[in-house]
Tab-separated table of C-alpha atoms and ligand atoms in Angstrom:
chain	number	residue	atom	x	y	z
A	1	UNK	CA	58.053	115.354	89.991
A	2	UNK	CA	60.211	117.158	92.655
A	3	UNK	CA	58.426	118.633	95.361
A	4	UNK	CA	60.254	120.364	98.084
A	5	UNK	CA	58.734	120.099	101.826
A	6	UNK	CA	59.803	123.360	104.186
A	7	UNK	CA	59.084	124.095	107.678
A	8	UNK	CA	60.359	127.686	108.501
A	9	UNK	CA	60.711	128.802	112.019
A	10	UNK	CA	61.323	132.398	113.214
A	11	UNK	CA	65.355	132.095	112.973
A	12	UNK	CA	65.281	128.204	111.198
A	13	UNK	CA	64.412	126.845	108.011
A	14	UNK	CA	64.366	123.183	107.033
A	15	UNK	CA	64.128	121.413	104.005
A	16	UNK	CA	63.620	118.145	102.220
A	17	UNK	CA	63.358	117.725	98.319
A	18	UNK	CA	61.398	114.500	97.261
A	19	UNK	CA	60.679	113.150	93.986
A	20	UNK	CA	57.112	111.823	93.971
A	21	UNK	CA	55.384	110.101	93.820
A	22	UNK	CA	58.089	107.561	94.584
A	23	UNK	CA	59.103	109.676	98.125
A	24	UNK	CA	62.669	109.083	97.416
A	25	UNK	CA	64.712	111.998	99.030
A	26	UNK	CA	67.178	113.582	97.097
A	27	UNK	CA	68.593	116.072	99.986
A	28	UNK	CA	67.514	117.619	102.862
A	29	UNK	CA	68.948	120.236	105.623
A	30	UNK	CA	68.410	122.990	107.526
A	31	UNK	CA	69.101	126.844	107.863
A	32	UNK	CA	69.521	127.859	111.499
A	33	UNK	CA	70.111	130.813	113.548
A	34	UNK	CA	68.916	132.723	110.517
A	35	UNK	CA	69.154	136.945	111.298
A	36	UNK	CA	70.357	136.491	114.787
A	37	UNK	CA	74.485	135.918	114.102
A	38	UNK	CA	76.693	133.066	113.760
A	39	UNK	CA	74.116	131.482	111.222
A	40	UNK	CA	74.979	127.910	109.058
A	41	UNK	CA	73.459	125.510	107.470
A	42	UNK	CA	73.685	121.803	107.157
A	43	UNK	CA	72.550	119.661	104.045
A	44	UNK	CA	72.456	115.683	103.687
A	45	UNK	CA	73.162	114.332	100.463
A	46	UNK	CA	73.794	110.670	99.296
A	47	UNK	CA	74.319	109.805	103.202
A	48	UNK	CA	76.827	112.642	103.373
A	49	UNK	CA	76.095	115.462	106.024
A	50	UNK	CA	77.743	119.031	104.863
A	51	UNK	CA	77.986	122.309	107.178
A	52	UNK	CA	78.407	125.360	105.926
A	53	UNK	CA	78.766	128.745	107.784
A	54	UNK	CA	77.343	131.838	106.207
A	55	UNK	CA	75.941	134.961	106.993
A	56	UNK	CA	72.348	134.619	106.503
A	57	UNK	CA	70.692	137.727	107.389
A	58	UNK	CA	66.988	136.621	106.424
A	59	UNK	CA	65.054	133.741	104.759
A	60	UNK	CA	65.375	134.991	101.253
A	61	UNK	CA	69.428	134.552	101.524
A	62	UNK	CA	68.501	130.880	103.000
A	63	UNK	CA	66.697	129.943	100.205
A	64	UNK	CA	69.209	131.541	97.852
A	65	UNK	CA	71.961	129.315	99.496
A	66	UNK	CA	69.278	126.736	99.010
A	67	UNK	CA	68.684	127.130	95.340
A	68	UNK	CA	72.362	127.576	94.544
A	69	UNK	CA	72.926	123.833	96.676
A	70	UNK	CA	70.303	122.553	94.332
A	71	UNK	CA	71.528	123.640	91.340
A	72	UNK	CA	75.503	123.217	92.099
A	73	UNK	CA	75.009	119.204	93.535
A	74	UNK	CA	72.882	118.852	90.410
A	75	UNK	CA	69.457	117.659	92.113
A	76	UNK	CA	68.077	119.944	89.522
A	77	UNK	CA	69.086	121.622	86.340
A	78	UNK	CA	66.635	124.458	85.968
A	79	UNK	CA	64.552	125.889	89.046
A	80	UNK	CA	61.527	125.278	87.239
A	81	UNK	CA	62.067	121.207	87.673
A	82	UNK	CA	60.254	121.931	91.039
A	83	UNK	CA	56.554	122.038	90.449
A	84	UNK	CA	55.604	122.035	94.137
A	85	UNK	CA	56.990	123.573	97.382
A	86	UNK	CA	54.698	122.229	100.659
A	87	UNK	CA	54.638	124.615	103.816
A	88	UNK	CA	54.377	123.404	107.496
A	89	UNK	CA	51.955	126.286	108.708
A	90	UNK	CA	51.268	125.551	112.889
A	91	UNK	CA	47.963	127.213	112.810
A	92	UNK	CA	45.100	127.490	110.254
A	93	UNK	CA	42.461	127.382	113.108
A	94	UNK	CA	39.172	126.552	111.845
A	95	UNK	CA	39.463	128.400	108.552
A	96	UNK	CA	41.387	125.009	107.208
A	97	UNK	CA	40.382	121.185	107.220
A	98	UNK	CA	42.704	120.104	104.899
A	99	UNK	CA	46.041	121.203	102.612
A	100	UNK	CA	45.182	123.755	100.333
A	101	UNK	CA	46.915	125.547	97.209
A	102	UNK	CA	48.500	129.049	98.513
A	103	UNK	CA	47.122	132.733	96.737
A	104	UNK	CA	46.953	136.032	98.296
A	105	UNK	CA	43.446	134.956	100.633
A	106	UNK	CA	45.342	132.105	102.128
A	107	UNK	CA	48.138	134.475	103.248
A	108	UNK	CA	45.620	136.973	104.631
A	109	UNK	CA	44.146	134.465	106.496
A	110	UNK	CA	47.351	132.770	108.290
A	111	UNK	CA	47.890	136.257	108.890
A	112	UNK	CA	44.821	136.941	110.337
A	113	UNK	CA	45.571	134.132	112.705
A	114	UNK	CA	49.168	135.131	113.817
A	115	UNK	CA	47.314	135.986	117.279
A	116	UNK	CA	46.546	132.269	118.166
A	117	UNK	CA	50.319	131.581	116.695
A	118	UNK	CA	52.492	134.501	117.537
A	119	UNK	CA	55.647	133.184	116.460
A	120	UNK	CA	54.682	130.403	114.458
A	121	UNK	CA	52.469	131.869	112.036
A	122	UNK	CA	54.271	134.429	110.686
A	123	UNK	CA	57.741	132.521	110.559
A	124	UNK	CA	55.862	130.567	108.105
A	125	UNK	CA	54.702	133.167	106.141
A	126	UNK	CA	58.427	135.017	105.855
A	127	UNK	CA	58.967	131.535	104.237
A	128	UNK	CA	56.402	131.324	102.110
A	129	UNK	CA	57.367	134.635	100.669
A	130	UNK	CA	60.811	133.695	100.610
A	131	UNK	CA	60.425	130.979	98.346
A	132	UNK	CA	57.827	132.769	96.224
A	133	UNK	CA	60.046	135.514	95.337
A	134	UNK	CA	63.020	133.036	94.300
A	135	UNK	CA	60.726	130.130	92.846
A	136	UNK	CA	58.022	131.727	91.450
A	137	UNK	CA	56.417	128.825	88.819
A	138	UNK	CA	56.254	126.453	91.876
A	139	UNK	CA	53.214	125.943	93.267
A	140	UNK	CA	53.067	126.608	96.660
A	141	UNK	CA	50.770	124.900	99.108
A	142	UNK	CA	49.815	125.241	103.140
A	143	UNK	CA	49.754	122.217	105.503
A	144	UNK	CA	48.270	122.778	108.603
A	145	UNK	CA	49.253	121.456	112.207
A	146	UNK	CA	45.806	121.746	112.952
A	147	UNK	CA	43.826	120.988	110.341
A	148	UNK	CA	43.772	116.729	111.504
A	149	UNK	CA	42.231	118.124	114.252
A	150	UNK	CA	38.801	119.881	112.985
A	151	UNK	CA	37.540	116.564	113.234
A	152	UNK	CA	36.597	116.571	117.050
A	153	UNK	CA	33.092	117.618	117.900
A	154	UNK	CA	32.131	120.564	119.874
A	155	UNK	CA	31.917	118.741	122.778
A	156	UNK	CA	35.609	117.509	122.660
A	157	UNK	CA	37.008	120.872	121.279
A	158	UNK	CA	34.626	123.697	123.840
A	159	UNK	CA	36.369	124.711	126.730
A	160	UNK	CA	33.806	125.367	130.126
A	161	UNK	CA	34.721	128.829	129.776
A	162	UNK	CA	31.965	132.070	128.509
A	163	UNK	CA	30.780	130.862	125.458
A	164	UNK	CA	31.239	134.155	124.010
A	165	UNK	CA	35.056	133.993	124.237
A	166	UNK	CA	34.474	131.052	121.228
A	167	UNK	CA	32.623	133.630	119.493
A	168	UNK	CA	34.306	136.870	120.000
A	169	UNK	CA	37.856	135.448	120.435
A	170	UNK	CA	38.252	131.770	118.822
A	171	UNK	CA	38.980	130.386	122.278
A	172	UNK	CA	38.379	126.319	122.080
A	173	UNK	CA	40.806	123.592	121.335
A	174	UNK	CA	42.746	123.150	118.142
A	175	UNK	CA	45.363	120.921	119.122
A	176	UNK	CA	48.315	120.607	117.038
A	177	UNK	CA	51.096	117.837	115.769
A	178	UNK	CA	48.033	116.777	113.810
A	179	UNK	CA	50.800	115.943	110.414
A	180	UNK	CA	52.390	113.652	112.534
A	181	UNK	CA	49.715	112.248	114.032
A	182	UNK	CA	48.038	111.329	111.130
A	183	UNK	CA	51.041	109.817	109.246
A	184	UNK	CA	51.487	107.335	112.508
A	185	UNK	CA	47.473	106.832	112.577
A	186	UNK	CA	47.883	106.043	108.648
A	187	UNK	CA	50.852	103.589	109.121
A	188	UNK	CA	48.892	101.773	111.679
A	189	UNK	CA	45.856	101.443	109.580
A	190	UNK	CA	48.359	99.734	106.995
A	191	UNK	CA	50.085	97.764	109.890
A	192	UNK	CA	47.059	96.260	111.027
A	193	UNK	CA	45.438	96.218	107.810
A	194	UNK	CA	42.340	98.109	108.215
A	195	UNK	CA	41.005	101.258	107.874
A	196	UNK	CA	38.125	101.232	110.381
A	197	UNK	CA	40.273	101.117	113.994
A	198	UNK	CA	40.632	102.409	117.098
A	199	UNK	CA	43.959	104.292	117.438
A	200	UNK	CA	45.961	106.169	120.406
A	201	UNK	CA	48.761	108.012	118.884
A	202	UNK	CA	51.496	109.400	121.266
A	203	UNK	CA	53.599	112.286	119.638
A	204	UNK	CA	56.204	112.037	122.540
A	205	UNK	CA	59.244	114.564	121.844
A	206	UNK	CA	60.420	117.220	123.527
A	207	UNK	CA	56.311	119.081	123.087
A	208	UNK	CA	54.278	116.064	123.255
A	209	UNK	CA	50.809	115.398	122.147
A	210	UNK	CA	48.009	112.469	122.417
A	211	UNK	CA	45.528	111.499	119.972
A	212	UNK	CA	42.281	109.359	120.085
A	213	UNK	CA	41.623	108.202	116.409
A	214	UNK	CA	38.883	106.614	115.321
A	215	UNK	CA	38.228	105.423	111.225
A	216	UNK	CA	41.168	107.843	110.699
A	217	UNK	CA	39.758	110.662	112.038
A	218	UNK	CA	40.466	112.663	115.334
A	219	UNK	CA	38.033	112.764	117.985
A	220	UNK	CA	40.264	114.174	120.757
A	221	UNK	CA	43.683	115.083	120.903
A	222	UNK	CA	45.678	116.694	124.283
A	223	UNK	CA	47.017	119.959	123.111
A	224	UNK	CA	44.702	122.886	123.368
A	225	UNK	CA	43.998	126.583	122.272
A	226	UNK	CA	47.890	126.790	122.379
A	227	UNK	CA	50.411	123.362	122.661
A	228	UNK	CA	50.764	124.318	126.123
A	229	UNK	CA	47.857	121.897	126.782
A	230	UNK	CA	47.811	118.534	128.204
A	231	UNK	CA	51.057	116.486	128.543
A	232	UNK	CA	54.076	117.511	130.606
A	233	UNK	CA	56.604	118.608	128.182
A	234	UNK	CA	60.376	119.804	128.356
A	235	UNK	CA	59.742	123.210	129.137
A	236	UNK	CA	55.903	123.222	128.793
A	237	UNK	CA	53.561	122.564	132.011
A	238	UNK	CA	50.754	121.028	129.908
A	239	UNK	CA	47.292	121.027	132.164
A	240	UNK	CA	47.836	122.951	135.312
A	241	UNK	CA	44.994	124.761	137.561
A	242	UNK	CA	44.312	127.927	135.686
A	243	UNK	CA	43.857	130.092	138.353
A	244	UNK	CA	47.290	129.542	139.443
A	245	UNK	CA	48.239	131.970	137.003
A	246	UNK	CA	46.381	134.788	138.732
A	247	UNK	CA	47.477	133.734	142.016
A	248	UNK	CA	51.180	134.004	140.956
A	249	UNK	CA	51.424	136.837	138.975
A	250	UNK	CA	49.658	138.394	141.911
A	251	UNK	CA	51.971	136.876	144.979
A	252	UNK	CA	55.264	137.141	142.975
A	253	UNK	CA	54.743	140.170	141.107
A	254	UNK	CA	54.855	138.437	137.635
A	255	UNK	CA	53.709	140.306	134.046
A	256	UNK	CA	51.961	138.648	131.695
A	257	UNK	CA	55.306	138.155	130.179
A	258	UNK	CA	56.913	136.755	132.646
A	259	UNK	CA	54.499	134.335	133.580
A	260	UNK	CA	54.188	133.278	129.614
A	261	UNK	CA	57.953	132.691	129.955
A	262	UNK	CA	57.711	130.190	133.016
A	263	UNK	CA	54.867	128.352	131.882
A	264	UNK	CA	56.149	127.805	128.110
A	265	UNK	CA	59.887	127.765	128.720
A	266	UNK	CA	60.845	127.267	132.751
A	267	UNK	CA	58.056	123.965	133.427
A	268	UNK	CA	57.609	120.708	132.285
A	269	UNK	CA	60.467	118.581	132.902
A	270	UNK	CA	62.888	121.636	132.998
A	271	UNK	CA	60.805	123.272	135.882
A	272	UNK	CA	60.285	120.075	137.581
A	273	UNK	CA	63.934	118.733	137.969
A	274	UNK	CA	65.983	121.573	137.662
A	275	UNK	CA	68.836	120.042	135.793
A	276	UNK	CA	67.467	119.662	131.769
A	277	UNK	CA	64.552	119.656	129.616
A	278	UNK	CA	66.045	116.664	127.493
A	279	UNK	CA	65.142	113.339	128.675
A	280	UNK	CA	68.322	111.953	128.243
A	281	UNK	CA	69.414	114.235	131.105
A	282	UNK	CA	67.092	113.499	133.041
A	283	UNK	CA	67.590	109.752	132.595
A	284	UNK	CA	71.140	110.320	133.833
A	285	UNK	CA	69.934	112.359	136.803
A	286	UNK	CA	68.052	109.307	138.127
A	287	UNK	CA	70.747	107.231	137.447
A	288	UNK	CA	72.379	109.421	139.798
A	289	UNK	CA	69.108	109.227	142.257
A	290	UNK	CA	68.109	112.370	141.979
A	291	UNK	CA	65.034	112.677	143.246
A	292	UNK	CA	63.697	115.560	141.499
A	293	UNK	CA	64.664	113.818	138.267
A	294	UNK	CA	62.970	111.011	139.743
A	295	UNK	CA	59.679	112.757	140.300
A	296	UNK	CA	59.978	114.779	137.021
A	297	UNK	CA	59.775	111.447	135.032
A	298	UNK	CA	57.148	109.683	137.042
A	299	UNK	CA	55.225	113.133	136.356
A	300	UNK	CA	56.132	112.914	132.955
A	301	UNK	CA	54.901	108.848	132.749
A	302	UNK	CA	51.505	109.584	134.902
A	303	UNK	CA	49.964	112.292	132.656
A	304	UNK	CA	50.929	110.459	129.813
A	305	UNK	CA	49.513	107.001	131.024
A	306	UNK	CA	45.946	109.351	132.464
A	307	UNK	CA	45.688	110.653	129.095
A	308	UNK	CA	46.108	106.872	127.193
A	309	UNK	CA	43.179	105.947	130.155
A	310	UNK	CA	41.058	108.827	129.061
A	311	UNK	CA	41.503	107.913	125.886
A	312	UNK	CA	41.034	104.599	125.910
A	313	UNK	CA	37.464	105.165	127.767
A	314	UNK	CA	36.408	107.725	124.792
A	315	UNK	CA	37.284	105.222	122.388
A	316	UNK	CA	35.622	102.676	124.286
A	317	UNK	CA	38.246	100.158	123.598
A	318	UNK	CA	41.599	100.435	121.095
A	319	UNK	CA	42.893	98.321	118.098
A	320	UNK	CA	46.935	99.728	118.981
A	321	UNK	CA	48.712	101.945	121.023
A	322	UNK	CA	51.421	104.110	118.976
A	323	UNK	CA	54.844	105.909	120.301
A	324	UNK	CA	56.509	108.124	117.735
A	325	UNK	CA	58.567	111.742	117.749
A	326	UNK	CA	62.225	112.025	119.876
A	327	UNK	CA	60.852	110.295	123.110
A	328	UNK	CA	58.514	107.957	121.921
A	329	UNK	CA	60.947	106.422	119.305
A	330	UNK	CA	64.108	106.348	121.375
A	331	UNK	CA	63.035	106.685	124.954
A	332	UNK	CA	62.991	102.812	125.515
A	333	UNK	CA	62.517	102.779	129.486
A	334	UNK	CA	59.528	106.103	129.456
A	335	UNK	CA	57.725	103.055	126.789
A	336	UNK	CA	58.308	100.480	129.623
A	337	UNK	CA	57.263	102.983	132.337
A	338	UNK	CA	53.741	103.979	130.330
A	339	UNK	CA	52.830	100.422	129.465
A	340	UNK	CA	53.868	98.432	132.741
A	341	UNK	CA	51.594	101.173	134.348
A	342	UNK	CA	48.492	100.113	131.755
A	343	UNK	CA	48.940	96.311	132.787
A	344	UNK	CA	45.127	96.732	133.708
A	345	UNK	CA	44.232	96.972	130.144
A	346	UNK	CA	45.436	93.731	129.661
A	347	UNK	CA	48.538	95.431	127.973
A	348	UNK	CA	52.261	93.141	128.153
A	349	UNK	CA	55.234	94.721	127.078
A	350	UNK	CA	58.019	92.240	125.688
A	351	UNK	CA	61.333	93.972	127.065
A	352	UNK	CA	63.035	92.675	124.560
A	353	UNK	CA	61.716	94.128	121.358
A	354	UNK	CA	60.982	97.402	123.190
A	355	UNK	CA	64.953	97.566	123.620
A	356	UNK	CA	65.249	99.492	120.206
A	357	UNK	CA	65.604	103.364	119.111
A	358	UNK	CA	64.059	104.965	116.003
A	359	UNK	CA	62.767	101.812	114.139
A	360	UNK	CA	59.566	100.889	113.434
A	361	UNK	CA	58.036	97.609	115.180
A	362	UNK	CA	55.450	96.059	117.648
A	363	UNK	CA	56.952	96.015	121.443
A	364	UNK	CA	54.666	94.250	122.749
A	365	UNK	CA	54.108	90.141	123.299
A	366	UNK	CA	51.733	88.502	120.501
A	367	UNK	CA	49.569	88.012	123.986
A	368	UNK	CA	49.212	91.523	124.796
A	369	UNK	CA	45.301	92.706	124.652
A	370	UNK	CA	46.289	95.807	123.186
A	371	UNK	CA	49.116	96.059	120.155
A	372	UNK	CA	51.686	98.515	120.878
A	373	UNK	CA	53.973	99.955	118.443
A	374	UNK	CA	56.894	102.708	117.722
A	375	UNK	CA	56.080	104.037	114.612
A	376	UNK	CA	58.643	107.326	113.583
A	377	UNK	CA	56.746	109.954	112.001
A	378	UNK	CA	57.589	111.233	109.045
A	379	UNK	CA	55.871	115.254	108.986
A	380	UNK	CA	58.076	116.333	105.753
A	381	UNK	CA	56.530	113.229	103.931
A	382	UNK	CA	53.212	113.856	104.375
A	383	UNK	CA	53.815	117.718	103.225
A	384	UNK	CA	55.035	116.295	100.240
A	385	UNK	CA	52.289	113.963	99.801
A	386	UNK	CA	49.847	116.809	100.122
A	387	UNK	CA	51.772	118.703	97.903
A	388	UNK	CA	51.473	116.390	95.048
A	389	UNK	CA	48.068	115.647	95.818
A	390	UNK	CA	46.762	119.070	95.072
A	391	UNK	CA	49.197	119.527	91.836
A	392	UNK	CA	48.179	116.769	90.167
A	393	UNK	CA	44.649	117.655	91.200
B	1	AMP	P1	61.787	115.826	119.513
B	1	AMP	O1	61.190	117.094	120.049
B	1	AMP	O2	60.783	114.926	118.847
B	1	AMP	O3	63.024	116.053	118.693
B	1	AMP	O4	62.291	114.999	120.799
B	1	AMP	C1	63.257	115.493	121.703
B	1	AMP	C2	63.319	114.573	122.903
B	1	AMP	O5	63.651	113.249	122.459
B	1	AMP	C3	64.357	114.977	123.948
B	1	AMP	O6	63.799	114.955	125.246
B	1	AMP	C4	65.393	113.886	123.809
B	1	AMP	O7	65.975	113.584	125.051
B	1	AMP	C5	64.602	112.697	123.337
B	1	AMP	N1	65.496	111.746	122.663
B	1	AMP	C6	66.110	111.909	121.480
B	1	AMP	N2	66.941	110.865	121.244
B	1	AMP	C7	66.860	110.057	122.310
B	1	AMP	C8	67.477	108.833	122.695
B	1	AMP	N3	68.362	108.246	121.891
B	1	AMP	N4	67.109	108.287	123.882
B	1	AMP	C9	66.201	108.881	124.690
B	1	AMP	N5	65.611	110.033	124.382
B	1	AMP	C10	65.927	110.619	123.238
């Protein structure tokens, strides 16, 4: 059965066609700078990478491209070969636990939420559409960033704020990254080959996320109302006094917009060191000795290694550390940094299997207390999985 998994952004669209349930990938690529000018697309097939520029004015022309790529490197014959098209949708609040089958309510609602997702939600629903319109007799289904999540208890998810902004405006914690986190806390459960384990799952890219798992089920995780919560990102601050948002947009003048704009796009590693939001960059900074690269990273490493701490506490105890997403995979001395600073848990890094990007394996020695492993996520697989999982009911 093919299945095509999509995640559409406001000006991006990627895709991935699988044929399930084997999970082979038949091609995958991505739409970018859709509407805004000098828009192209790229496509992987049989190892091959393609780029294409074309004018792409809006998601329905990126899909067209997409169906005529299909159809013209003969992944399928007819359109109707695809029985299932998966969405990535960031936010389904608390209105969605799970994956669920797309009609006309599910749209209202993801629309109703496009206030706790302002540019995420309705990106995703512009896709939706999109494909709807071309590829009608597919059935289209929602998976949520949030919905691993809805797990946590109202103790973990309540923020110490008036309880009537839960009720009247659906402030509490929904974290998000949950698709990724739960394909690295499901590869674990198969690595160490149980299903009943304590888990720490660090989503470490360029937003980054933390997870406490427990049985396969979330029972804290560090993003927040938005994914401006918790870690320090590339851009993002992560958890910062509150009321230094007051304080500055009253001493420098700063709108509401302005001060969204600094905290989401001018902190994190970015604000910090003043050269780069990629890690790479700032790894060459402090090869340099630049000390504000210097303290950007150890910043980066300390929240990080507070929130594994935390987490370890809640659990009371954890079967295996994970590292997945840009950072976690291929950042080889930010792994070293975390874990030499969690020596007290009885954790041992072995240098030399940590020295490795983007595979899968356990980097620490066979002595360690604690298991540590990279794990690389795989979101677009899961999507697919879900996919499948709700067609063939
Ligand atoms: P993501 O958001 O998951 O794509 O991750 C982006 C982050 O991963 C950026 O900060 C990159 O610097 C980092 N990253 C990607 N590849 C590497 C690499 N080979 N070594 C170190 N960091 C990397």
């Amino acid at each position: 059965m093919k299945i095509l998994s999509v995640n559409a952004g406001s000006s991006s669209l990627k895709f991935q066609m699988y044929e399930m349930p084997e999970e082979k990938v038949l091609i995958s690529g991505v739409f970018e700078r859709i509407g805004i000018g000098n828009s192209f697309y790229t496509i992987k097939i049989n190892g091959e990478k393609i780029r294409k520029e074309k004018d792409l004015n809006n998601h329905k022309e990126a899909v067209e491209y997409l169906v005529q790529e299909l159809l013209e490197n003969k992944i399928i014959e007819s359109l109707d070969e695809i029985k299932g098209i998966g969405h990535r949708v960031v936010q389904g609040a608390d209105k969605f636990d799970k994956s669920v089958i797309i009609d006309d309510e599910v749209i209202e609602i993801i629309t109703e939420l496009n206030p706790l997702a302002p540019l995420h939600n309705p990106a995703a629903v512009v896709g939706i559409n999109a494909f709807k319109e071309l590829i009608p007799n597919a059935i289209a289904v929602a998976v949520f960033d949030t919905s691993f999540h809805q797990t946590m208890e109202k103790e973990a998810y309540m923020y110490a704020l008036p309880y009537e902004w839960y009720e009247d405006y659906k402030v509490r914690k929904y974290g998000a990254h949950g698709t990724s986190h739960k394909y690295v806390a499901n590869r674990a459960q198969e690595i160490l080959g149980k299903e009943n384990c304590k888990l720490i799952v660090c989503h470490i890219g360029n937003g980054a996320s933390i997870t406490a798992v427990k049985d396969g089920k979330c029972i804290d995780t560090s993003m927040g109302f938005t994914p401006n919560a918790g870690l320090v990102m590339g851009t993002r601050c992560g958890d910062t006094d509150v009321s230094i948002i007051p304080y500055m947009m009253k001493q420098a003048g700063l709108t509401y917009q302005q001060i969204d704009d600094v905290i989401n796009k001018q902190s994190g590693l970015l604000g910090i060191s003043g050269v780069s939001s990629d890690s790479r960059d700032i790894e060459a900074g402090i090869k340099e000795g630049n000390e504000r690269c210097i303290l950007a990273q150890n910043m980066f490493v300390r929240r990080i290694v507070e929130y594994i701490a935390k987490y370890y506490v809640l659990l009371n105890g954890v079967d295996a550390i994970c590292f997945t997403a840009g950072i976690g995979e291929n950042g080889i001395n930010v792994r070293k940094e975390i874990l030499d600073r969690l020596g007290v848990l009885g954790i041992e890094i072995d240098e030399e299997k940590n020295d490795v990007r983007g595979v899968e394996r356990l980097i620490t020695k066979e002595t360690s207390k604690v298991p540590c492993y990279i794990i690389p996520t795989d979101e677009e697989v899961m999507i697919a999985r879900d996919t499948y999982k709700l067609i063939e009911g």
